[in-house]
Coordinates of C-alpha atoms in Angstrom, one line a residue:
Chain Z
X7 CA 0.5 -0.3 0.3
X8 CA 0.9 3.3 -0.4
X9 CA 2.3 5.7 1.8
X10 CA 0.2 7.8 2.9
X11 CA 1.8 10.0 5.4
X12 CA 0.8 13.4 6.8
X13 CA 4.2 14.8 4.7
X14 CA 3.5 13.3 1.8
X15 CA 2.7 15.0 -1.5
X16 CA 0.3 12.6 -3.0
X17 CA -2.2 15.0 -4.5
X18 CA -5.9 14.1 -3.8
X19 CA -6.9 11.7 -6.7
X20 CA -10.4 12.1 -7.1
X21 CA -8.7 16.3 -8.1
X22 CA -5.6 15.9 -9.5
X23 CA -2.9 15.3 -11.3
X24 CA -0.2 13.5 -9.0
X25 CA 3.4 12.9 -8.9
X26 CA 4.1 9.9 -8.5
X27 CA 3.3 7.5 -11.7
X28 CA 3.0 4.2 -12.1
X29 CA 3.5 1.8 -14.8
X30 CA 0.9 -1.1 -15.2
X31 CA 1.1 -3.6 -18.0
X32 CA -2.1 -5.1 -19.7
X33 CA -1.2 -7.4 -22.4
X34 CA -2.9 -10.1 -19.8
X35 CA -6.6 -7.8 -20.4
X36 CA -8.5 -9.8 -22.9
X37 CA -12.6 -8.1 -24.0
X38 CA -14.3 -8.0 -21.1
X39 CA -11.9 -8.7 -18.0
X40 CA -10.3 -5.4 -15.8
X41 CA -7.8 -5.6 -13.6
X42 CA -7.3 -3.4 -10.0
X43 CA -3.9 -1.9 -9.3
X44 CA -3.3 0.2 -6.3
X45 CA -2.6 4.0 -6.8
X46 CA -2.0 6.4 -4.0
X47 CA -4.5 3.8 -1.5
X48 CA -7.2 3.9 -4.2
X49 CA -7.7 1.0 -7.2
X50 CA -7.2 2.1 -10.2
X51 CA -9.7 0.1 -12.4
X52 CA -8.6 -0.8 -16.0
X53 CA -10.8 -3.1 -18.4
X54 CA -11.0 -3.6 -21.0
X55 CA -14.9 -3.8 -22.6
X56 CA -16.9 -5.9 -24.4
X57 CA -18.6 -4.5 -28.0
X58 CA -21.9 -4.5 -26.3
X59 CA -20.0 -2.6 -23.3
X60 CA -19.0 0.6 -25.5
X61 CA -22.3 0.1 -27.3
X62 CA -23.9 0.9 -23.6
X63 CA -22.3 3.9 -23.3
X64 CA -22.4 5.5 -26.8
X65 CA -25.4 5.6 -26.7
X66 CA -26.6 7.0 -23.8
X67 CA -27.1 11.3 -24.6
X68 CA -25.8 13.5 -22.6
X69 CA -29.0 14.3 -20.7
X70 CA -30.0 11.2 -19.2
X71 CA -26.9 11.7 -17.8
X72 CA -26.4 12.9 -14.1
X73 CA -23.4 14.2 -14.0
X74 CA -23.2 15.8 -17.0
X75 CA -18.5 16.5 -16.9
X76 CA -16.6 14.6 -18.5
X77 CA -13.6 14.3 -14.7
X78 CA -11.2 13.3 -17.0
X79 CA -8.8 14.4 -15.7
X80 CA -6.5 14.5 -19.8
X81 CA -9.0 16.3 -20.2
X82 CA -10.1 20.4 -20.3
X83 CA -12.3 20.5 -17.1
X84 CA -15.6 21.2 -18.5
X85 CA -15.4 18.1 -20.8
X86 CA -18.8 16.3 -21.1
X87 CA -19.3 13.4 -20.0
X88 CA -19.4 11.6 -23.5
X89 CA -18.1 8.0 -24.0
X90 CA -15.9 9.3 -26.2
X91 CA -14.1 11.7 -23.7
X92 CA -14.1 8.6 -21.1
X93 CA -11.6 6.9 -23.1
X94 CA -8.5 8.2 -25.1
X95 CA -8.6 8.2 -28.6
X96 CA -8.4 5.0 -30.7
X97 CA -8.5 2.9 -26.8
X98 CA -11.9 3.4 -26.8
X99 CA -12.0 -0.5 -25.4
X100 CA -10.5 0.7 -22.5
X101 CA -11.9 2.8 -18.9
X102 CA -9.4 3.5 -16.8
X103 CA -10.0 5.0 -13.2
X104 CA -10.1 5.8 -9.9
X105 CA -12.5 2.8 -8.7
X106 CA -14.2 5.2 -5.6
X107 CA -17.7 6.2 -4.9
X108 CA -18.0 9.7 -5.4
X109 CA -20.2 9.4 -2.3
X110 CA -18.4 8.3 0.9
X111 CA -15.8 7.0 -0.9
X112 CA -16.7 3.0 -1.0
X113 CA -15.6 0.7 -2.8
X114 CA -17.9 0.4 -6.0
X115 CA -18.6 -3.5 -7.8
X116 CA -17.8 -4.2 -10.9
X117 CA -19.8 -5.6 -13.8
X118 CA -23.6 -5.3 -11.4
X119 CA -25.7 -3.1 -10.8
X120 CA -28.7 -1.7 -14.0
X121 CA -26.1 -0.7 -16.1
X122 CA -23.8 -3.1 -16.2
X123 CA -21.7 -1.1 -14.5
X124 CA -20.5 -1.1 -11.5
X125 CA -22.7 -0.7 -7.9
X126 CA -21.2 1.1 -4.8
X127 CA -22.8 -1.9 -1.9
X128 CA -22.6 1.6 0.6
X129 CA -25.5 3.3 0.1
X130 CA -26.7 2.2 -3.8
X131 CA -24.8 4.1 -6.2
X132 CA -25.4 3.0 -10.1
X133 CA -22.6 3.2 -12.2
X134 CA -22.9 3.1 -15.8
X135 CA -20.1 1.0 -18.2
X136 CA -18.3 4.4 -18.7
X137 CA -18.1 4.7 -14.6
X138 CA -21.4 7.4 -15.1
X139 CA -23.2 7.9 -12.2
X140 CA -27.1 6.3 -13.3
X141 CA -28.5 6.6 -10.3
X142 CA -28.9 6.5 -6.1
X143 CA -27.1 9.3 -4.5
X144 CA -23.2 9.2 -5.4
X145 CA -22.9 12.4 -7.0
X146 CA -20.3 12.7 -10.1
X147 CA -18.9 10.3 -12.3
X148 CA -15.7 8.1 -11.9
X149 CA -12.8 9.8 -11.8
X150 CA -10.5 8.9 -14.4
X151 CA -6.9 10.1 -13.9
X152 CA -3.9 11.3 -16.1
X153 CA -3.1 8.6 -17.7
X154 CA -0.8 7.8 -21.0
X155 CA -1.1 4.2 -22.9
X156 CA 3.4 4.3 -23.5
X157 CA 2.7 0.6 -25.4
X158 CA -0.1 -1.5 -26.5
X159 CA 0.6 -3.3 -23.8
X160 CA 1.3 -1.0 -21.3
X161 CA 0.0 2.1 -19.7
X162 CA 0.9 4.8 -17.3
X163 CA -1.2 6.4 -14.7
X164 CA 0.1 9.3 -12.7
Chain F
X10 CA -24.5 22.8 44.3
X11 CA -27.1 24.2 45.9
X12 CA -26.3 27.1 46.9
X13 CA -24.5 27.8 50.2
X14 CA -27.6 29.8 51.2
X15 CA -29.4 26.1 51.9
X16 CA -26.8 24.9 53.3
X17 CA -28.1 22.4 56.3
X18 CA -24.0 20.9 57.1
X19 CA -23.0 20.9 59.8
X20 CA -19.1 19.0 60.5
X21 CA -19.1 17.7 63.6
X22 CA -15.1 17.1 64.2
X23 CA -12.2 19.2 63.9
X24 CA -11.0 17.5 61.0
X25 CA -14.2 18.3 59.3
X26 CA -14.2 21.5 60.4
X27 CA -10.7 22.5 59.0
X28 CA -11.6 21.4 55.4
X29 CA -15.1 23.5 55.9
X30 CA -13.0 26.4 56.2
X31 CA -10.5 25.4 53.2
X32 CA -12.2 23.4 50.4
X33 CA -15.7 22.9 51.4
X34 CA -16.4 19.9 49.7
X35 CA -17.0 17.4 52.3
X36 CA -20.9 20.5 52.2
X37 CA -20.9 20.0 48.7
X38 CA -21.5 16.5 48.6
X39 CA -23.9 16.9 51.9
X40 CA -26.0 19.3 50.1
X41 CA -25.8 18.0 46.3
X42 CA -26.2 14.1 47.2
X43 CA -27.8 14.0 50.5
X44 CA -30.3 16.6 52.0
X45 CA -30.8 18.0 47.9
X46 CA -34.1 17.8 47.5
X47 CA -36.1 15.7 44.7
X48 CA -39.8 15.7 44.0
X49 CA -41.4 12.4 45.1
X50 CA -42.8 10.9 43.5
X51 CA -40.1 10.5 40.5
X52 CA -40.6 7.2 38.4
X53 CA -37.7 4.9 37.2
X54 CA -37.7 6.6 33.9
X55 CA -35.9 9.1 36.6
X56 CA -32.8 6.6 37.1
X57 CA -30.7 6.0 33.9
X58 CA -29.3 10.5 34.3
X59 CA -26.5 7.5 37.4
X60 CA -27.3 4.6 35.2
X61 CA -25.3 7.0 32.6
X62 CA -23.2 7.7 35.2
X63 CA -22.3 4.9 36.0
X64 CA -21.9 3.4 32.4
X65 CA -18.7 6.7 31.9
X66 CA -17.3 5.5 34.9
X67 CA -17.2 1.8 33.6
X68 CA -16.3 3.3 30.2
X69 CA -13.1 5.1 31.0
X70 CA -11.6 2.5 34.0
X71 CA -12.5 -0.4 30.9
X72 CA -10.7 1.9 28.7
X73 CA -8.2 2.9 30.3
X74 CA -6.2 -0.6 30.6
X75 CA -7.3 -1.8 26.9
X76 CA -5.1 1.7 26.0
X77 CA -2.1 0.2 28.5
X78 CA -2.5 -3.6 25.8
X79 CA -3.3 -1.4 21.9
X80 CA -1.4 -0.5 19.9
X81 CA -2.6 2.3 17.8
X82 CA -0.7 1.4 14.5
X83 CA -2.0 0.4 11.1
X84 CA 0.4 -2.8 11.4
X85 CA -0.6 -3.7 14.5
X86 CA -3.6 -2.6 15.9
X87 CA -5.9 -5.7 14.4
X88 CA -3.4 -8.4 15.9
X89 CA -2.8 -6.2 19.3
X90 CA -6.6 -6.5 19.9
X91 CA -7.0 -10.4 19.7
X92 CA -4.1 -10.0 21.9
X93 CA -5.7 -8.8 24.2
X94 CA -8.5 -11.1 24.0
X95 CA -6.1 -14.2 23.8
X96 CA -3.1 -13.6 25.9
X97 CA -4.2 -10.7 28.5
X98 CA -4.9 -11.5 32.0
X99 CA -9.1 -10.3 32.0
X100 CA -8.4 -9.0 28.8
X101 CA -12.0 -10.7 26.2
X102 CA -13.5 -9.3 30.0
X103 CA -12.4 -5.5 30.1
X104 CA -12.7 -5.8 25.9
X105 CA -16.6 -7.2 26.0
X106 CA -17.6 -4.9 28.7
X107 CA -16.3 -1.7 27.3
X108 CA -17.3 -2.8 23.2
X109 CA -20.5 -4.0 24.5
X110 CA -20.9 -0.8 27.3
X111 CA -21.2 1.6 24.3
X112 CA -24.1 0.0 23.4
X113 CA -25.4 0.2 26.7
X114 CA -24.4 3.5 27.6
X115 CA -26.4 4.3 24.4
X116 CA -29.7 2.2 25.3
X117 CA -30.1 4.4 28.5
X118 CA -28.9 7.5 26.5
X119 CA -31.5 7.0 24.4
X120 CA -33.7 6.5 27.0
X121 CA -33.2 8.7 29.0
X122 CA -33.5 11.5 26.1
X123 CA -37.2 10.4 25.4
X124 CA -37.9 10.4 28.9
X125 CA -37.3 14.3 29.2
X126 CA -39.2 14.7 25.4
X127 CA -41.9 12.7 27.5
X128 CA -41.9 15.0 30.5
X129 CA -41.1 18.0 28.9
X130 CA -38.1 18.2 31.1
X131 CA -36.3 20.9 28.2
X132 CA -39.1 23.7 28.9
X133 CA -38.3 26.3 30.9
X134 CA -35.5 27.6 33.7
X135 CA -34.1 23.2 31.8
X136 CA -32.8 24.6 28.4
X137 CA -29.1 25.2 29.3
X138 CA -30.4 21.5 31.2
X139 CA -30.9 20.1 28.0
X140 CA -28.7 21.8 25.7
X141 CA -25.4 20.9 27.5
X142 CA -27.6 17.2 28.0
X143 CA -28.4 17.3 23.6
X144 CA -24.2 18.4 23.2
X145 CA -23.5 15.5 26.1
X146 CA -25.1 12.9 23.4
X147 CA -23.0 14.7 20.1
X148 CA -19.9 13.5 22.0
X149 CA -21.1 10.4 22.8
X150 CA -21.5 9.6 18.9
X151 CA -17.9 11.6 18.1
X152 CA -16.2 9.4 21.0
X153 CA -18.3 6.2 19.7
X154 CA -17.1 6.5 16.4
X155 CA -13.9 7.2 16.2
X156 CA -13.3 3.8 19.2
X157 CA -15.0 1.0 16.3
X158 CA -12.5 2.4 14.0
X159 CA -9.4 1.3 17.3
X160 CA -10.1 -2.6 16.0
X161 CA -8.9 -2.1 12.5
X162 CA -11.7 -4.7 11.3
X163 CA -13.3 -4.2 8.0
X164 CA -16.2 -2.4 9.2
X165 CA -14.0 -0.3 11.4
X166 CA -11.8 0.8 8.3
X167 CA -15.1 1.4 5.7
X168 CA -17.1 3.1 8.6
X169 CA -14.4 5.6 8.8
X170 CA -14.4 5.9 5.7
X171 CA -17.7 7.3 5.0
X172 CA -18.2 8.7 8.0
X173 CA -15.4 11.2 6.7
X174 CA -16.4 11.7 3.2
X175 CA -19.9 13.1 5.3
X176 CA -17.5 15.9 5.3
X177 CA -16.5 16.4 1.9
X178 CA -20.1 17.6 1.2
X179 CA -19.7 21.0 3.4
X180 CA -19.1 23.3 0.2
X181 CA -15.7 24.4 -0.7
X182 CA -13.9 23.8 2.8
X183 CA -15.0 20.8 2.4
X184 CA -12.2 18.5 1.4
X185 CA -9.5 20.3 2.7
X186 CA -11.7 19.5 6.1
X187 CA -11.5 15.9 5.8
X188 CA -8.0 16.0 4.8
X189 CA -7.5 17.3 8.3
X190 CA -9.1 15.1 10.1
X191 CA -8.3 12.5 7.2
X192 CA -4.0 13.4 8.7
X193 CA -3.7 12.3 4.3
X194 CA -6.0 11.5 1.5
X195 CA -7.1 8.3 2.7
X196 CA -8.5 6.8 6.1
X197 CA -4.7 5.3 7.5
X198 CA -2.2 5.4 10.2
X199 CA -2.2 9.0 10.6
X200 CA -6.3 8.9 10.7
X201 CA -5.9 5.7 13.2
X202 CA -2.8 7.4 15.1
X203 CA -5.7 11.0 15.8
X204 CA -8.9 8.5 16.4
X205 CA -6.9 7.0 18.7
X206 CA -5.6 10.3 20.9
X207 CA -9.1 11.9 20.8
X208 CA -11.2 8.6 21.2
X209 CA -9.0 8.9 25.0
X210 CA -9.3 12.6 25.2
X211 CA -13.2 13.0 24.4
X212 CA -14.7 11.1 27.9
X213 CA -12.9 12.9 29.9
X214 CA -14.4 16.7 28.1
X215 CA -17.2 14.6 28.7
X216 CA -17.3 14.0 32.0
X217 CA -16.9 17.4 31.9
X218 CA -20.1 17.9 30.7
X219 CA -22.1 16.2 33.0
X220 CA -20.7 18.3 35.8
X221 CA -22.0 21.2 34.1
X222 CA -24.8 19.5 33.5
X223 CA -25.4 18.0 37.0
X224 CA -25.0 21.2 38.4
X225 CA -27.9 23.1 36.0
X226 CA -29.9 20.1 37.0
X227 CA -29.8 20.7 40.4
X228 CA -29.8 24.4 40.4
X229 CA -33.1 24.7 39.0
X230 CA -34.3 20.9 40.5
X231 CA -35.0 18.5 39.2
X232 CA -39.1 18.8 36.5
X233 CA -41.4 14.7 37.6
X234 CA -43.8 13.0 36.0
X235 CA -46.6 15.7 36.9
X236 CA -44.2 18.8 35.5
X237 CA -45.0 20.8 37.7
X238 CA -42.1 22.4 39.7
X239 CA -42.2 21.8 43.5
X240 CA -44.0 24.2 45.3
X241 CA -44.1 23.2 48.8
X242 CA -42.1 20.7 51.6
X243 CA -44.9 17.8 51.2
X244 CA -43.7 17.8 47.0
X245 CA -40.7 17.4 47.8
X246 CA -37.7 13.4 49.7
X247 CA -34.3 13.3 50.3
X248 CA -32.3 12.3 48.0
X249 CA -30.7 10.5 50.3
X250 CA -32.6 7.2 51.0
X251 CA -34.8 8.3 49.2
X252 CA -33.2 8.9 45.3
X253 CA -30.1 7.3 46.6
X254 CA -31.5 4.2 47.2
X255 CA -34.3 4.2 43.9
X256 CA -30.9 5.0 41.5
X257 CA -29.0 2.3 42.7
X258 CA -32.2 -0.6 42.8
X259 CA -32.5 0.9 39.3
X260 CA -29.1 0.3 38.2
X261 CA -28.1 -3.3 39.4
X262 CA -31.1 -4.4 37.2
X263 CA -29.1 -2.2 34.1
X264 CA -26.2 -3.7 34.6
X265 CA -28.0 -7.0 34.8
X266 CA -29.2 -7.1 31.1
X267 CA -25.2 -5.5 30.6
X268 CA -23.7 -7.9 32.1
X269 CA -26.0 -11.1 29.8
X270 CA -24.9 -9.4 27.3
X271 CA -21.2 -9.5 28.3
X272 CA -21.5 -13.0 29.3
X273 CA -23.9 -14.6 27.5
X274 CA -24.0 -12.7 23.6
X275 CA -21.1 -10.7 23.6
X276 CA -21.4 -10.1 19.7
X277 CA -24.9 -9.7 19.5
X278 CA -25.0 -6.3 18.5
X279 CA -21.2 -6.4 16.8
X280 CA -21.0 -7.1 12.9
X281 CA -19.0 -10.3 11.9
X282 CA -17.2 -8.6 9.6
X283 CA -15.6 -6.2 12.0
X284 CA -13.0 -9.6 12.7
X285 CA -11.6 -9.6 9.6
X286 CA -8.6 -7.0 8.9
X287 CA -9.0 -3.6 7.2
X288 CA -8.7 -4.4 3.0
X289 CA -8.3 0.0 2.0
X290 CA -9.5 -2.2 -1.6
X291 CA -12.6 -3.6 -1.0
X292 CA -15.4 -2.8 0.9
X293 CA -17.7 -5.2 2.2
X294 CA -21.4 -6.1 1.0
X295 CA -22.9 -4.7 2.9
X296 CA -21.7 -1.9 5.4
X297 CA -23.6 -0.8 8.4
X298 CA -22.6 1.2 11.4
X299 CA -23.2 -0.3 14.8
X300 CA -27.5 -0.3 16.0
X301 CA -26.7 3.0 17.7
X302 CA -26.3 5.1 14.4
X303 CA -28.5 2.9 12.7
X304 CA -31.5 5.7 12.3
X305 CA -29.6 8.3 11.3
X306 CA -27.5 6.3 9.1
X307 CA -31.5 5.6 7.3
X308 CA -31.9 9.5 7.7
X309 CA -28.5 10.3 5.8
X310 CA -29.7 7.3 2.4
X311 CA -32.8 8.4 3.0
X312 CA -32.1 11.9 1.1
X313 CA -31.6 10.2 -2.8
X314 CA -33.1 13.3 -4.5
X315 CA -31.4 16.8 -4.7
X316 CA -33.4 19.6 -3.6
X317 CA -32.3 23.2 -4.8
X318 CA -29.3 23.9 -5.3
X319 CA -28.5 21.6 -2.6
X320 CA -27.3 17.8 -4.6
X321 CA -28.2 15.1 -2.5
X322 CA -25.1 14.3 -1.0
X323 CA -25.1 17.1 0.9
X324 CA -28.5 16.7 1.6
X325 CA -28.4 13.6 3.5
X326 CA -25.0 14.5 5.0
X327 CA -27.8 17.7 6.2
X328 CA -30.5 15.6 7.2
X329 CA -29.0 13.4 9.2
X330 CA -26.7 16.2 11.2
X331 CA -30.5 18.6 11.3
X332 CA -31.5 14.7 13.3
X333 CA -29.3 15.2 16.3
X334 CA -29.7 19.8 16.1
X335 CA -33.4 19.8 16.4
X336 CA -33.0 18.1 19.8
X337 CA -31.0 21.1 20.8
X338 CA -33.7 23.5 20.0
X339 CA -36.8 21.8 20.8
X340 CA -36.7 24.2 24.1
X341 CA -37.7 27.0 22.0
X342 CA -39.5 24.6 19.4
X343 CA -42.1 23.5 22.4
X344 CA -45.1 26.1 22.9
X345 CA -47.5 24.3 25.4
X346 CA -48.1 25.8 28.7
X347 CA -47.7 22.5 30.5
X348 CA -45.2 20.1 30.3
X349 CA -46.4 16.5 31.2
X350 CA -47.5 14.6 28.8
X351 CA -49.4 12.6 31.0
X352 CA -52.1 15.6 31.0
X353 CA -51.3 16.2 26.8
X354 CA -53.6 13.9 24.9
X355 CA -52.7 14.5 21.4
X356 CA -48.5 15.0 22.3
X357 CA -49.0 11.5 24.0
X358 CA -49.6 9.8 20.8
X359 CA -47.1 11.4 19.0
X360 CA -44.3 11.2 21.4
X361 CA -45.1 7.5 21.3
X362 CA -45.9 7.8 16.9
X363 CA -42.2 8.6 16.8
X364 CA -41.1 7.0 19.2
X365 CA -42.1 4.4 17.2
X366 CA -40.8 5.5 14.1
X367 CA -37.5 5.9 15.6
X368 CA -37.3 2.0 15.8
X369 CA -38.6 1.8 12.4
X370 CA -36.1 3.5 11.0
X371 CA -33.4 2.0 13.0
X372 CA -34.6 -0.5 11.3
X373 CA -34.6 0.5 7.9
X374 CA -31.6 2.0 8.4
X375 CA -30.3 -1.8 9.1
X376 CA -31.1 -3.3 5.6
X377 CA -30.1 -2.4 1.9
X378 CA -30.6 1.0 -0.3
X379 CA -33.3 -0.1 -2.8
X380 CA -36.6 -0.7 -3.6
X381 CA -39.4 -0.1 -0.5
X382 CA -37.0 0.4 1.7
X383 CA -36.0 3.9 0.1
X384 CA -39.2 5.7 -0.1
X385 CA -40.0 4.5 4.0
X386 CA -37.2 5.9 4.7
X387 CA -38.1 8.9 3.7
X388 CA -41.2 8.8 4.6
X389 CA -39.9 7.9 8.3
X390 CA -37.5 11.1 7.8
X391 CA -40.7 13.4 6.7
X392 CA -42.4 11.9 9.9
X393 CA -39.4 12.5 12.7
X394 CA -38.7 16.2 10.9
X395 CA -42.5 17.2 11.8
X396 CA -42.2 15.6 15.1
X397 CA -40.4 18.8 15.9
X398 CA -40.5 21.5 13.6
X399 CA -44.1 21.0 13.0
X400 CA -46.2 18.7 15.7
X401 CA -44.2 19.9 18.8
X402 CA -44.5 24.5 17.5
X403 CA -48.6 23.8 17.1
X404 CA -49.8 21.2 19.2
X405 CA -49.0 23.7 22.0
X406 CA -51.0 25.9 20.3
X407 CA -54.7 24.4 19.1
X408 CA -54.7 21.4 22.2
X409 CA -56.9 21.5 25.2
X410 CA -54.0 19.9 27.9
X411 CA -56.5 17.7 30.6
X412 CA -57.1 19.2 34.7
X413 CA -53.5 19.5 36.4
X414 CA -53.3 19.0 40.0
X415 CA -53.0 21.7 42.3
X416 CA -49.1 20.2 43.6
X417 CA -47.2 17.6 43.7
X418 CA -48.6 16.3 46.3
X419 CA -52.0 17.1 45.2
X420 CA -50.6 14.6 43.3
X421 CA -49.5 11.5 44.2
X422 CA -52.5 11.3 47.2
X423 CA -55.3 11.2 44.0
X424 CA -53.5 8.8 43.3
X425 CA -52.8 6.8 46.3
X426 CA -57.0 6.9 46.5
X427 CA -57.4 6.2 43.1
X428 CA -55.6 3.0 43.8
X429 CA -57.1 2.1 47.6
X430 CA -54.1 2.8 49.0
X431 CA -53.7 5.2 52.6
X432 CA -51.6 7.7 52.9
X433 CA -49.2 5.5 55.7
X434 CA -47.2 4.8 52.4
X435 CA -46.1 8.3 52.0
X436 CA -43.0 9.6 52.9
X437 CA -44.2 12.8 54.6
X438 CA -44.5 10.3 57.9
X439 CA -41.2 10.3 58.6
X440 CA -40.9 14.2 59.2

């Protein structure tokens, strides 16, 4: 677990770019599988979405969203929460986000709930396949951290 | 505490006279707990103040010894608690007394609060007494929450995560406030350290405010089931032996139930998930707080909708804190001229409905937050607040109270006559 002592310079993962980055090998991820890495004490999920999950995410209009902001640290702060803005150009199958519920900080379960995205067991928040809040008490979409594909099989988070 | 002008204490020995001239502590005890006049009609609901005092002392004593064996470090905390359970002499007893003690502390305080609401004990001149009591409740809640984090189990960790996240709902300074509480960006070692420090500190703050609470009580005198002020000497009896013996009996009966839980059902009120060490990357399937927080938890979860500029998250947090804050205002919300529910037919009905509703909220808090439970929580939350901000102010204006007796003595004698008992049982035989 990352050290989060008081003197740590790590920034709050939900809001700001963090200085220390990690590299993740994602070569083992077939469509429909995910892995979770520990980044500053928070779980970051990397999911290679199925065709169906991508289609579900893309078919949602902005008007249906509870939080219309992308919450993607790689984009301007007011970018709209389209499915494309929740992913990387050319890597639309991949969702990388801090898997922490924006309500009160629990960790949602993947591929559960009404939208087959994420479901938070604490207070019933439901996220879709792009990690956007659709139902329940959470106010915001789950945060996409600063990340990039270093190669086809390697992601750098932070 | 009742003021020197009424003091009847006469030191009998030379040492007592020497002390009395320098630090009149024996006089204080004599005036406050021996000859202090209490209404003659106090029932067993009035023994919970004494019970609470005993519980506070018990929690402090067991807590101090537990702290001698506990290690407030995320790498050691869970195992140190297991060592207390297995290796420390009588450690299991200390810990079960302490953890069940918290539950029984809350049972007693909720009964104590309900007694105050029922007999109108918060009404003038007892507003400050009531406000100090509400402060005690808040201190108890903070202490209990931080204590529950210390064993560093799954429920400890995720309870701490959820509750400290409440503060992120505060506009502008929310994140700063949460980081201050946590000592970092997530619940971790700094959080455990500061919670331990505060968990040790707050009970002594509580003891201080309890002293003020008892002081205020002894200035204004006790309320009683009729809600009528003491008017003459026949309305009162001496604290000792009357209240002392009654309190002692109440405490014994209460401790009997407490002991039953400690020895036969020590984990009944706990949650099995807390026997699993904290894992920051995995939230348990159902997270619930300790039973005594369940009604407030249900209120938190009931606000699933945005209210104008207030989003559902801030709304839930405001409703939850509001459910405690509203208690502070009760003395000024109540417009009734009559204190006791005994003489208030409508208030009595709505009061018991309030109690049933609060228990119902507690049950809802233990259910998952989905489907019909959410709607029921919303309705029960509505009644919770309506009781305070609508029923209490409006009833005082429209309700027709029953005829009040002229004095406590008259009320007692009327009751004796009705039940066929003669007046000889009354304590005035002593005077």
